[in-house]
Amino acid sequence: MSGVLLETRNLETYYGPIMAISGISLSVRTGSVVTVLGANGAGKTTLLKTVSGAVDCKKGQVIFDGVEVQNQQPDRVAARGIGHVPEGREVFPFMSVDENLSVGAWGRKDRDAVARDLKQVFAYFPDLRAKRDQMAGFLSGGQQQMLAIARAYMGRPKLMILDEPSLGLSPLLTQTIFGIVRRINRDEGVTILLVEQNAHAALQLADHGYVLETGRVVMEGTGAELTESEDIKEFYLGRAEAGVRGEKRWKKRKTWR
Amino acid sequence: MQWTDALQLTIIGLAQGSGYALVALGFVFIYRATEIVNFAHGELMMLGAFMVLTFAELWGLGFWMGAALGILTLGVAGYALDAAVMRRMIGESQSSVFILTVALGVMLKALAGMIWGYGPRNLTVPFQGTVEVGGLVIATSRIVVIAGTIVICAGLYLFLSRTKLGVAMQAASQNQLAAYYSRVPVKRLVSVIWAISAMVAATAGMLMAPVTQVSPEITAVGIKALAGAVVGGFGSIPGALLGCLLIGVAEPFLDYAYPPLQGVYAYAIMLLVLVVRPDGLIPQTFRKKV
Ligand SMILES: Nc1ncnc2c1ncn2[C@@H]1O[C@H](COP(=O)(O)OP(=O)(O)OP(=O)(O)O)[C@@H](O)[C@H]1O
Ligand SMILES: [Mg+2]
């Protein structure tokens, strides 16, 4: 069971002359939940996009399921078994919820299994069932985030990548969505790579975590280790500790830029 | 003006507008998928008409064979244009893409002139002559353009909404990154969109040939189609169809009312709509994501 599903070795990605990530190495074991934490601009999204092939790296390797996939076309990488839920609720706005989900199942030939997965999606996200025929662009922010996760699920990925799923959601909805991510991991064995600003929620879920700062890994450890770490407490969990996290995060975000 | 004249002008206008609409469809498809405004689209239409003419008459293959081969050729050309040229422009500035498509149009037009000459040529079609409906004498070719446009629009609608490939094309047009992450082969689909757009434009050039004839000058239809698409709210397909029909119908009446300005009315309407309703008649509701 505990092989390595995803590994990056010394990844370096540039935007023109700007180095966004500089030599990131991490590994994600099959069946685990791994979180990547970091402030705004630390390079989290860039790391995920490099893994998925949406941006090319200059150096390093991405090894997924035993195969080097760096700098391949993103649709090819996804077809190997990565379901990427991008930052910021990226749905197909002019298409219905059902159509969005059917695109998520693009390329799958196992019709019966697709039908079963669709049922399961609506079991996870009952809100979406009620809106099946509605245009995705008219859904609320939280529903769009659910749809983006559900769409990735419909591809039956081995690895689900989530880029700040809690962005802009209420603490309650964040809890709900993290709960579903946990179920997808536990019940279906989908490996999870989760990028978050909400370190508190992410560390509760994660077996292992990495902390990025200006494009480098500055800390690494198990979920428990990171939760206990003084630096994490200071920078990400806040001295005041849990509870009313929503507003607190906002105030902190400004100083991080 | 008698009512029969008015009806006659309306039908002529609807036929012209349908032709514009077919070209405009291509503008909008390509724009939605790539955010490129292909200023060479009228030239693709012209090229299509010339290819049909070449196969059907210069090579003597007959109209139907010529039509099939001509349209197919443009499909291949559209695909190749994207795969070889346009795809490489991803990430370049809007203005360099603009200049590229304009330059491409100028080149294609000059090339057509060199190959086929600048004078208008006649394409013999099986739908010549006139029909009489309730005292109105209508050129058959006008009816064929209108009917052809309806069939093509209905076909495209069904394709885009009912087939997996069509839905994936919509997805690629609405959110490219999310489509990629859903394993949709976006690059290939975008090339297919170029191919379809070029084939529809070629069909338009062929269907309108009895009226416009075939010459490098018919590229002007492309500019009117662009005006129609802008009137409709660029990026909206129903809007483009509506805008083109509006321009098509308004033109003959305005030409009749005040002939000296013949030919500029399409642009006058575009300016008017842009001043009154800058987003066009049917604006897009959501902001499109890359
Ligand atoms: N398209 C781009 N062009 C140029 N620079 C970019 C681009 N995207 C990101 N960057 C830069 O790369 C760095 C890393 O950005 P990235 O989006 O990966 O950060 P992030 O950790 O995801 O931040 P956030 O938490 O705000 O989403 C930043 O300095 C950013 O300014
Ligand atoms: Mg980010």
Coordinates of C-alpha atoms and ligand atoms in Angstrom, one line a residue:
Chain A
M1 CA 0.0 0.0 0.0
S2 CA 2.5 2.6 1.0
G3 CA 4.4 3.2 -2.2
V4 CA 5.1 6.7 -3.4
L5 CA 2.4 8.0 -5.8
L6 CA 3.8 11.4 -6.5
E7 CA 7.3 12.7 -6.2
T8 CA 8.9 15.9 -7.2
R9 CA 12.7 16.3 -7.4
N10 CA 14.3 19.7 -7.4
L11 CA 11.5 21.4 -9.3
E12 CA 12.3 24.8 -10.6
T13 CA 9.7 26.9 -12.4
Y14 CA 10.0 30.4 -13.8
Y15 CA 7.6 33.0 -15.0
G16 CA 9.8 34.7 -17.5
P17 CA 12.9 35.8 -15.5
I18 CA 11.1 35.4 -12.1
M19 CA 11.8 32.1 -10.3
A20 CA 8.5 31.1 -8.7
I21 CA 9.7 27.8 -7.2
S22 CA 13.3 26.9 -6.6
G23 CA 14.2 23.3 -6.1
I24 CA 11.1 21.7 -4.5
S25 CA 11.4 18.1 -3.6
L26 CA 8.5 16.4 -2.0
S27 CA 6.8 13.0 -2.0
V28 CA 3.2 11.8 -1.5
R29 CA 2.6 8.3 -0.4
T30 CA -0.2 6.3 -1.9
G31 CA -3.4 6.7 0.1
S32 CA -2.1 9.5 2.3
V33 CA -3.2 13.1 2.7
V34 CA -0.3 15.6 2.2
T35 CA -0.7 19.3 2.7
V36 CA 1.4 22.1 1.4
L37 CA 1.2 25.3 3.5
G38 CA 2.6 28.7 2.7
A39 CA 1.8 32.4 2.6
N40 CA 0.5 34.2 -0.5
G41 CA 3.0 34.1 -3.3
A42 CA 5.0 31.3 -1.7
G43 CA 4.7 29.3 -4.9
K44 CA 2.0 26.7 -3.9
T45 CA -0.2 27.2 -7.0
T46 CA 2.9 27.2 -9.2
L47 CA 4.0 23.9 -7.7
L48 CA 0.6 22.3 -8.4
K49 CA 0.5 23.7 -11.9
T50 CA 3.9 22.3 -12.6
V51 CA 2.9 18.9 -11.3
S52 CA -0.2 19.0 -13.6
G53 CA 1.7 20.2 -16.6
A54 CA -0.1 23.5 -16.9
V55 CA 3.2 25.3 -16.6
D56 CA 6.6 23.8 -17.6
C57 CA 9.5 23.5 -15.2
K58 CA 13.0 24.5 -16.1
K59 CA 14.7 21.8 -14.0
G60 CA 13.7 18.8 -12.0
Q61 CA 11.3 15.9 -12.3
V62 CA 7.7 15.1 -11.5
I63 CA 7.3 11.4 -11.1
F64 CA 3.7 10.2 -10.9
D65 CA 2.9 6.6 -10.5
G66 CA 6.4 5.6 -11.5
V67 CA 6.5 7.7 -14.7
E68 CA 8.2 11.0 -15.4
V69 CA 5.5 13.4 -16.4
Q70 CA 7.1 16.9 -16.1
N71 CA 6.4 19.2 -19.0
Q72 CA 3.8 17.0 -20.7
Q73 CA 0.5 18.4 -21.8
P74 CA -1.9 18.8 -18.9
D75 CA -4.6 16.6 -20.4
R76 CA -2.1 13.8 -20.7
V77 CA -0.9 14.1 -17.2
A78 CA -4.5 14.2 -15.9
A79 CA -5.3 11.1 -17.9
R80 CA -2.6 9.2 -15.9
G81 CA -4.8 9.7 -12.9
I82 CA -4.6 13.2 -11.5
G83 CA -7.7 15.2 -10.7
H84 CA -6.8 18.8 -10.2
V85 CA -9.2 21.1 -8.5
P86 CA -7.7 24.5 -9.4
E87 CA -7.6 27.6 -7.2
G88 CA -10.7 29.8 -7.3
R89 CA -13.7 27.6 -8.2
E90 CA -13.0 27.1 -11.9
V91 CA -16.3 25.7 -13.3
F92 CA -17.6 25.8 -16.8
P93 CA -20.0 28.8 -16.2
F94 CA -22.3 28.4 -19.2
M95 CA -22.9 24.7 -18.7
S96 CA -25.3 22.9 -16.3
V97 CA -24.0 21.1 -13.3
D98 CA -24.7 17.8 -15.0
E99 CA -22.7 18.9 -18.1
N100 CA -19.8 20.0 -15.9
L101 CA -19.8 16.6 -14.3
S102 CA -20.0 14.8 -17.6
V103 CA -16.9 16.7 -18.8
G104 CA -15.2 15.5 -15.6
A105 CA -15.8 12.0 -16.8
W106 CA -14.3 12.8 -20.2
G107 CA -12.6 9.8 -21.8
R108 CA -14.1 7.2 -19.4
K109 CA -15.6 4.3 -21.2
D110 CA -17.0 2.4 -18.2
R111 CA -20.6 3.8 -18.4
D112 CA -21.9 1.9 -15.4
A113 CA -19.1 3.0 -13.2
V114 CA -19.6 6.6 -14.3
A115 CA -23.3 6.3 -13.3
R116 CA -22.3 4.9 -9.9
D117 CA -19.8 7.7 -9.4
L118 CA -22.4 10.3 -10.3
K119 CA -24.7 8.8 -7.6
Q120 CA -21.9 8.9 -5.1
V121 CA -21.1 12.6 -6.0
F122 CA -24.7 13.5 -5.2
A123 CA -24.5 11.6 -2.0
Y124 CA -21.4 13.6 -1.0
F125 CA -22.9 16.9 -2.3
P126 CA -26.7 16.9 -1.9
D127 CA -26.7 20.6 -2.7
L128 CA -25.6 19.8 -6.2
R129 CA -28.3 17.3 -6.9
A130 CA -30.9 20.0 -6.4
K131 CA -29.1 22.2 -8.9
R132 CA -28.4 19.6 -11.6
D133 CA -29.9 21.5 -14.4
Q134 CA -28.8 24.9 -13.3
M135 CA -26.0 26.8 -15.1
A136 CA -22.8 26.5 -13.0
G137 CA -22.1 30.2 -13.3
F138 CA -25.3 30.9 -11.2
L139 CA -24.2 28.7 -8.3
S140 CA -23.0 30.2 -5.1
G141 CA -19.3 30.3 -4.4
G142 CA -19.4 27.3 -2.1
Q143 CA -21.5 25.3 -4.6
Q144 CA -19.1 26.1 -7.3
Q145 CA -16.2 24.8 -5.2
M146 CA -18.2 21.6 -4.5
L147 CA -18.8 21.3 -8.2
A148 CA -15.1 21.7 -9.0
I149 CA -14.3 18.9 -6.5
A150 CA -17.1 16.7 -7.8
R151 CA -16.0 17.2 -11.4
A152 CA -12.4 16.1 -10.5
Y153 CA -14.0 13.1 -8.6
M154 CA -15.8 12.0 -11.8
G155 CA -12.5 11.4 -13.4
R156 CA -11.7 8.6 -10.8
P157 CA -8.3 10.0 -10.1
K158 CA -5.7 8.2 -8.1
L159 CA -4.5 11.6 -6.8
M160 CA -6.7 14.5 -6.1
I161 CA -5.0 17.9 -6.0
L162 CA -6.9 20.6 -4.2
D163 CA -5.7 24.2 -4.4
E164 CA -7.1 26.3 -1.5
P165 CA -10.5 24.7 -1.5
S166 CA -11.5 26.8 1.6
L167 CA -10.7 30.1 -0.2
G168 CA -13.5 32.5 0.6
L169 CA -15.8 29.9 2.2
S170 CA -17.4 30.2 5.6
P171 CA -15.8 28.2 8.4
L172 CA -18.8 25.9 8.5
L173 CA -18.7 25.2 4.8
T174 CA -14.9 24.7 5.0
Q175 CA -15.5 22.0 7.6
T176 CA -18.1 20.3 5.4
I177 CA -15.8 20.3 2.4
F178 CA -12.8 19.0 4.4
G179 CA -15.0 16.3 5.8
I180 CA -15.9 15.2 2.3
V181 CA -12.3 15.3 1.2
R182 CA -11.5 13.1 4.2
R183 CA -14.2 10.6 3.1
I184 CA -12.9 10.5 -0.4
N185 CA -9.5 9.7 1.0
R186 CA -10.6 7.1 3.6
D187 CA -13.5 5.4 1.8
E188 CA -12.2 5.4 -1.7
G189 CA -8.4 5.4 -1.2
V190 CA -7.9 8.5 -3.3
T191 CA -4.6 10.1 -2.4
I192 CA -4.9 13.8 -1.6
L193 CA -2.5 16.7 -2.1
L194 CA -4.0 19.7 -0.4
V195 CA -2.7 23.3 -0.6
E196 CA -4.1 25.6 2.0
Q197 CA -3.8 28.9 3.8
N198 CA -6.1 27.5 6.5
A199 CA -3.3 25.6 8.2
H200 CA -5.5 24.7 11.1
A201 CA -8.1 22.8 9.1
A202 CA -5.5 21.3 6.7
L203 CA -3.2 19.9 9.5
Q204 CA -6.2 18.2 11.1
L205 CA -6.6 16.2 7.9
A206 CA -3.0 15.7 6.8
D207 CA -0.7 12.8 7.5
H208 CA 2.2 14.8 6.3
G209 CA 2.9 18.4 5.5
Y210 CA 5.3 20.8 3.8
V211 CA 5.7 24.5 4.4
L212 CA 6.8 26.7 1.5
E213 CA 8.4 30.1 1.7
T214 CA 9.4 32.0 -1.4
G215 CA 9.5 28.9 -3.6
R216 CA 11.4 26.6 -1.2
V217 CA 10.4 24.0 1.3
V218 CA 11.4 25.4 4.7
M219 CA 9.8 22.8 6.9
E220 CA 8.4 19.3 6.7
G221 CA 6.9 16.9 9.0
T222 CA 3.9 14.8 10.0
G223 CA 0.6 16.6 10.6
A224 CA 1.1 16.3 14.3
E225 CA 4.6 17.6 14.3
L226 CA 3.7 20.6 12.2
T227 CA 0.7 21.4 14.5
E228 CA 3.1 21.4 17.4
S229 CA 5.8 23.5 15.7
E230 CA 6.3 26.9 17.2
D231 CA 6.8 28.6 13.9
I232 CA 3.6 27.2 12.5
K233 CA 1.7 28.2 15.5
E234 CA 3.1 31.7 15.2
F235 CA 2.7 32.3 11.5
Y236 CA -0.2 30.1 10.4
L237 CA -2.3 29.2 13.4
G238 CA -2.1 32.5 15.1
R239 CA -1.3 33.0 18.8
A240 CA -4.9 33.4 19.6
E241 CA -5.6 29.8 18.4
A242 CA -8.6 28.3 16.8
G243 CA -12.2 29.4 17.0
V244 CA -13.1 32.5 14.9
R245 CA -10.6 31.9 12.2
G246 CA -12.5 33.5 9.3
E247 CA -11.8 37.2 10.0
K248 CA -8.4 36.6 11.6
R249 CA -7.2 35.1 8.4
W250 CA -8.1 38.2 6.5
K251 CA -6.1 40.5 8.7
K252 CA -3.1 38.2 8.5
R253 CA -3.3 37.9 4.7
K254 CA -2.6 41.6 4.2
T255 CA 0.6 41.6 6.2
W256 CA 1.9 38.5 4.2
R257 CA 2.0 40.2 0.8
Chain B
M1 CA -42.6 51.3 -52.0
Q2 CA -45.2 48.6 -52.2
W3 CA -45.5 45.8 -49.7
T4 CA -44.4 43.2 -52.3
D5 CA -41.2 45.3 -52.8
A6 CA -40.7 45.4 -49.0
L7 CA -41.2 41.7 -48.8
Q8 CA -38.8 41.2 -51.6
L9 CA -36.2 43.4 -50.0
T10 CA -36.7 41.6 -46.7
I11 CA -36.0 38.2 -48.3
I12 CA -33.0 39.5 -50.0
G13 CA -31.8 41.0 -46.7
L14 CA -32.4 37.8 -44.8
A15 CA -30.4 35.9 -47.4
Q16 CA -27.5 38.3 -47.2
G17 CA -27.8 38.3 -43.4
S18 CA -27.7 34.5 -43.4
G19 CA -24.5 34.6 -45.3
Y20 CA -22.9 37.0 -42.9
A21 CA -24.2 34.9 -40.0
L22 CA -22.4 31.8 -41.3
V23 CA -19.1 33.7 -41.4
A24 CA -19.8 35.4 -38.0
L25 CA -20.3 31.9 -36.5
G26 CA -16.7 31.2 -37.2
F27 CA -15.5 34.5 -35.7
V28 CA -17.4 33.8 -32.5
F29 CA -16.4 30.1 -32.2
I30 CA -12.8 31.0 -32.6
Y31 CA -13.0 34.0 -30.4
R32 CA -14.6 32.0 -27.6
A33 CA -12.1 29.2 -27.8
T34 CA -9.0 31.3 -28.1
E35 CA -9.8 35.0 -27.6
I36 CA -8.4 35.5 -31.0
V37 CA -10.4 37.7 -33.4
N38 CA -9.5 36.1 -36.7
F39 CA -9.5 39.1 -39.1
A40 CA -8.7 36.7 -41.9
H41 CA -12.0 34.9 -41.6
G42 CA -13.6 36.7 -44.7
E43 CA -10.5 35.6 -46.6
L44 CA -11.0 32.0 -45.5
M45 CA -14.6 32.3 -46.9
M46 CA -13.2 33.7 -50.2
L47 CA -10.6 30.9 -50.4
G48 CA -13.4 28.4 -49.8
A49 CA -15.4 29.8 -52.7
F50 CA -12.4 29.7 -54.9
M51 CA -11.6 26.1 -54.0
V52 CA -15.1 25.0 -54.8
L53 CA -14.8 26.8 -58.1
T54 CA -11.5 25.2 -58.8
F55 CA -12.6 21.7 -58.1
A56 CA -16.1 22.0 -59.6
E57 CA -15.2 23.9 -62.8
L58 CA -11.5 24.3 -63.4
W59 CA -11.0 20.6 -62.7
G60 CA -14.4 19.7 -64.1
L61 CA -15.5 17.5 -61.1
G62 CA -19.0 19.0 -61.1
F63 CA -20.7 21.0 -58.4
W64 CA -21.4 18.5 -55.7
M65 CA -18.0 16.9 -55.8
G66 CA -16.4 20.4 -56.0
A67 CA -18.4 21.6 -53.0
A68 CA -17.4 18.6 -50.9
L69 CA -13.7 18.8 -51.8
G70 CA -13.6 22.6 -51.5
I71 CA -15.2 22.7 -48.1
L72 CA -13.0 19.8 -46.9
T73 CA -9.9 21.6 -48.1
L74 CA -10.8 24.6 -46.0
G75 CA -11.3 22.3 -43.0
V76 CA -7.8 21.0 -43.4
A77 CA -6.5 24.5 -44.0
G78 CA -8.3 25.7 -40.8
Y79 CA -6.9 22.9 -38.8
A80 CA -3.4 23.4 -40.1
L81 CA -3.5 27.2 -39.7
D82 CA -4.2 26.7 -36.0
A83 CA -1.8 23.8 -35.5
A84 CA 1.1 25.4 -37.3
V85 CA 0.6 29.1 -36.6
M86 CA -2.0 30.2 -34.2
R87 CA -1.2 27.7 -31.5
R88 CA 2.3 29.2 -31.3
M89 CA 0.8 32.6 -30.5
I90 CA -0.6 31.5 -27.1
G91 CA 0.7 33.9 -24.5
E92 CA 1.7 36.6 -27.1
S93 CA 0.1 40.0 -26.8
Q94 CA -3.3 40.7 -28.2
S95 CA -1.9 43.3 -30.6
S96 CA 0.6 40.9 -32.2
V97 CA -2.1 38.3 -32.7
F98 CA -4.2 41.1 -34.2
I99 CA -1.5 42.1 -36.6
L100 CA -0.8 38.4 -37.5
T101 CA -4.4 37.7 -38.6
V102 CA -4.7 41.0 -40.5
A103 CA -1.4 40.2 -42.3
L104 CA -2.6 36.7 -43.0
G105 CA -5.8 38.1 -44.5
V106 CA -3.9 40.5 -46.8
M107 CA -1.6 37.7 -47.9
L108 CA -4.4 35.3 -48.6
K109 CA -6.3 38.0 -50.6
A110 CA -3.2 38.8 -52.7
L111 CA -2.5 35.1 -53.2
A112 CA -6.0 34.5 -54.5
G113 CA -5.6 37.4 -56.9
M114 CA -2.4 36.0 -58.2
I115 CA -3.8 32.5 -58.7
W116 CA -7.4 33.2 -59.8
G117 CA -7.2 36.8 -61.0
Y118 CA -9.0 39.8 -59.6
G119 CA -12.1 39.8 -61.8
P120 CA -15.3 38.2 -60.6
R121 CA -15.9 34.7 -61.8
N122 CA -19.2 32.8 -62.1
L123 CA -19.8 29.6 -60.1
T124 CA -22.5 27.5 -61.7
V125 CA -24.7 26.1 -59.0
P126 CA -27.6 23.7 -59.4
F127 CA -29.9 26.1 -57.5
Q128 CA -30.1 28.9 -60.2
G129 CA -33.3 30.5 -61.5
T130 CA -36.3 31.8 -59.6
V131 CA -39.3 30.5 -57.8
E132 CA -42.7 32.2 -57.5
V133 CA -44.4 32.3 -54.2
G134 CA -47.7 34.2 -54.0
G135 CA -46.8 36.7 -56.7
L136 CA -43.3 37.2 -55.4
V137 CA -40.4 36.2 -57.6
I138 CA -37.5 35.1 -55.6
A139 CA -34.1 33.9 -56.7
T140 CA -33.8 30.2 -55.7
S141 CA -30.2 30.9 -54.5
R142 CA -31.5 33.3 -51.8
I143 CA -33.8 30.6 -50.4
V144 CA -31.0 28.1 -50.5
V145 CA -28.7 30.5 -48.4
I146 CA -31.4 30.9 -45.8
A147 CA -32.3 27.2 -45.7
G148 CA -28.6 26.3 -45.6
T149 CA -27.9 28.6 -42.7
I150 CA -30.8 27.2 -40.7
V151 CA -29.6 23.6 -41.3
I152 CA -26.0 24.5 -40.4
C153 CA -27.0 26.3 -37.3
A154 CA -29.4 23.6 -36.1
G155 CA -26.7 21.0 -36.8
L156 CA -24.0 22.9 -34.9
Y157 CA -26.4 23.4 -32.0
L158 CA -27.2 19.7 -31.8
F159 CA -23.5 18.9 -32.1
L160 CA -22.4 21.3 -29.4
S161 CA -25.2 20.5 -26.9
R162 CA -25.8 16.7 -27.5
T163 CA -22.5 15.1 -28.3
K164 CA -19.7 14.5 -25.9
L165 CA -17.2 16.1 -28.3
G166 CA -19.4 19.2 -28.6
V167 CA -19.8 19.6 -24.9
A168 CA -16.0 19.2 -24.5
M169 CA -15.6 22.0 -27.1
Q170 CA -17.8 24.2 -25.0
A171 CA -15.8 23.3 -21.9
A172 CA -12.6 24.2 -23.7
S173 CA -14.1 27.5 -24.7
Q174 CA -15.4 28.4 -21.3
N175 CA -12.5 27.5 -19.1
Q176 CA -9.4 26.2 -20.7
L177 CA -7.5 25.2 -17.6
A178 CA -10.4 23.3 -16.1
A179 CA -10.9 21.5 -19.4
Y180 CA -7.2 20.5 -19.5
Y181 CA -7.5 19.2 -15.9
S182 CA -10.6 17.2 -17.0
R183 CA -8.4 15.4 -19.6
V184 CA -10.0 17.2 -22.5
P185 CA -7.4 17.5 -25.3
V186 CA -7.9 21.2 -25.6
K187 CA -5.2 21.9 -28.2
R188 CA -6.7 19.4 -30.6
L189 CA -10.2 20.5 -30.0
V190 CA -9.3 24.2 -30.7
S191 CA -7.8 23.1 -34.0
V192 CA -11.0 21.3 -34.8
I193 CA -12.9 24.5 -33.9
W194 CA -10.8 26.3 -36.5
A195 CA -11.5 23.6 -39.0
I196 CA -15.3 23.8 -38.4
S197 CA -15.3 27.5 -38.6
A198 CA -13.3 27.5 -41.9
M199 CA -15.7 24.9 -43.4
V200 CA -18.7 26.9 -42.4
A201 CA -17.2 30.0 -43.9
A202 CA -16.4 28.1 -47.1
T203 CA -20.0 27.0 -47.3
A204 CA -21.1 30.6 -46.9
G205 CA -18.8 31.7 -49.8
M206 CA -20.2 28.9 -52.0
L207 CA -23.9 29.5 -51.1
M208 CA -23.5 33.3 -51.7
A209 CA -21.6 32.9 -55.0
P210 CA -24.7 33.2 -57.2
V211 CA -25.2 36.7 -55.8
T212 CA -21.7 37.9 -55.0
Q213 CA -19.8 35.8 -57.6
V214 CA -16.3 34.7 -56.7
S215 CA -13.5 37.2 -56.5
P216 CA -11.0 38.4 -54.0
E217 CA -13.4 41.3 -53.3
I218 CA -16.0 39.1 -51.5
T219 CA -13.8 39.2 -48.4
A220 CA -15.8 42.4 -47.7
V221 CA -18.5 40.0 -46.4
G222 CA -16.1 39.1 -43.6
I223 CA -16.0 42.7 -42.4
K224 CA -19.8 42.9 -42.5
A225 CA -20.0 39.6 -40.6
L226 CA -17.6 41.1 -38.0
A227 CA -19.9 44.1 -37.8
G228 CA -22.9 41.8 -37.2
A229 CA -21.0 39.9 -34.5
V230 CA -20.1 43.2 -32.8
V231 CA -23.7 44.4 -33.0
G232 CA -24.9 41.1 -31.4
G233 CA -22.4 41.4 -28.5
F234 CA -19.1 39.8 -29.5
G235 CA -18.8 36.3 -28.1
S236 CA -22.5 35.5 -28.1
I237 CA -23.7 33.1 -30.8
P238 CA -27.4 34.0 -30.8
G239 CA -26.3 37.6 -30.7
A240 CA -24.1 37.2 -33.7
L241 CA -26.9 35.6 -35.7
L242 CA -29.3 38.3 -34.7
G243 CA -26.8 41.1 -35.5
C244 CA -26.0 39.7 -38.9
L245 CA -29.7 39.2 -39.8
L246 CA -30.4 42.8 -38.6
I247 CA -27.6 44.2 -40.8
G248 CA -28.5 42.0 -43.7
V249 CA -32.2 43.2 -43.7
A250 CA -31.4 46.8 -42.9
E251 CA -28.9 47.1 -45.8
P252 CA -31.2 46.7 -48.8
F253 CA -33.8 49.1 -47.3
L254 CA -31.2 51.7 -46.5
D255 CA -29.6 51.3 -49.9
Y256 CA -33.0 51.8 -51.4
A257 CA -33.8 54.8 -49.3
Y258 CA -30.5 56.6 -49.9
P259 CA -28.3 54.9 -52.5
P260 CA -25.3 57.2 -52.3
L261 CA -24.2 55.6 -49.0
Q262 CA -24.5 52.1 -50.3
G263 CA -22.1 49.7 -48.6
V264 CA -21.4 51.8 -45.5
Y265 CA -24.7 51.1 -43.7
A266 CA -23.4 48.0 -42.0
Y267 CA -20.7 49.9 -40.3
A268 CA -23.0 52.8 -39.5
I269 CA -25.3 50.3 -37.7
M270 CA -22.4 48.9 -35.9
L271 CA -21.3 52.3 -34.7
L272 CA -24.8 53.2 -33.6
V273 CA -25.2 50.0 -31.6
L274 CA -21.8 50.4 -30.0
V275 CA -22.7 54.0 -28.9
V276 CA -26.1 53.1 -27.6
R277 CA -25.4 49.6 -26.2
P278 CA -21.6 49.1 -25.9
D279 CA -22.0 45.4 -25.0
G280 CA -24.1 44.7 -28.1
L281 CA -27.6 43.3 -28.2
I282 CA -27.0 40.1 -26.3
P283 CA -24.0 40.6 -24.0
Q284 CA -22.3 37.8 -22.2
T285 CA -23.5 37.2 -18.7
F286 CA -20.4 35.9 -17.1
R287 CA -16.8 36.9 -17.4
K288 CA -15.0 34.2 -19.4
K289 CA -12.0 32.6 -17.7
V290 CA -8.9 31.7 -19.6
Ligands
LIG1 N1 1.4 34.1 -14.4 C1 2.4 34.6 -13.6 N2 3.3 35.5 -14.2 C2 4.3 35.9 -13.5 N3 4.5 35.7 -12.2 C3 3.6 34.9 -11.6 C4 2.5 34.3 -12.3 N4 1.8 33.5 -11.4 C5 2.4 33.6 -10.2 N5 3.5 34.4 -10.3 C6 4.5 34.7 -9.2 O1 5.0 33.5 -8.8 C7 5.1 33.5 -7.4 C8 4.3 32.3 -6.8 O2 2.9 32.4 -7.1 P1 1.8 31.3 -6.7 O3 0.6 31.7 -7.4 O4 2.4 30.0 -7.0 O5 1.7 31.6 -5.2 P2 0.7 30.9 -4.2 O6 1.6 30.3 -3.1 O7 -0.2 30.0 -4.8 O8 -0.1 32.2 -3.6 P3 -1.6 32.3 -3.1 O9 -1.7 31.8 -1.7 O10 -1.8 33.8 -3.1 O11 -2.4 31.6 -4.1 C9 4.5 34.8 -6.9 O12 5.6 35.7 -6.6 C10 3.8 35.3 -8.1 O13 3.8 36.7 -8.1
MG2 MG -2.3 29.9 -5.1

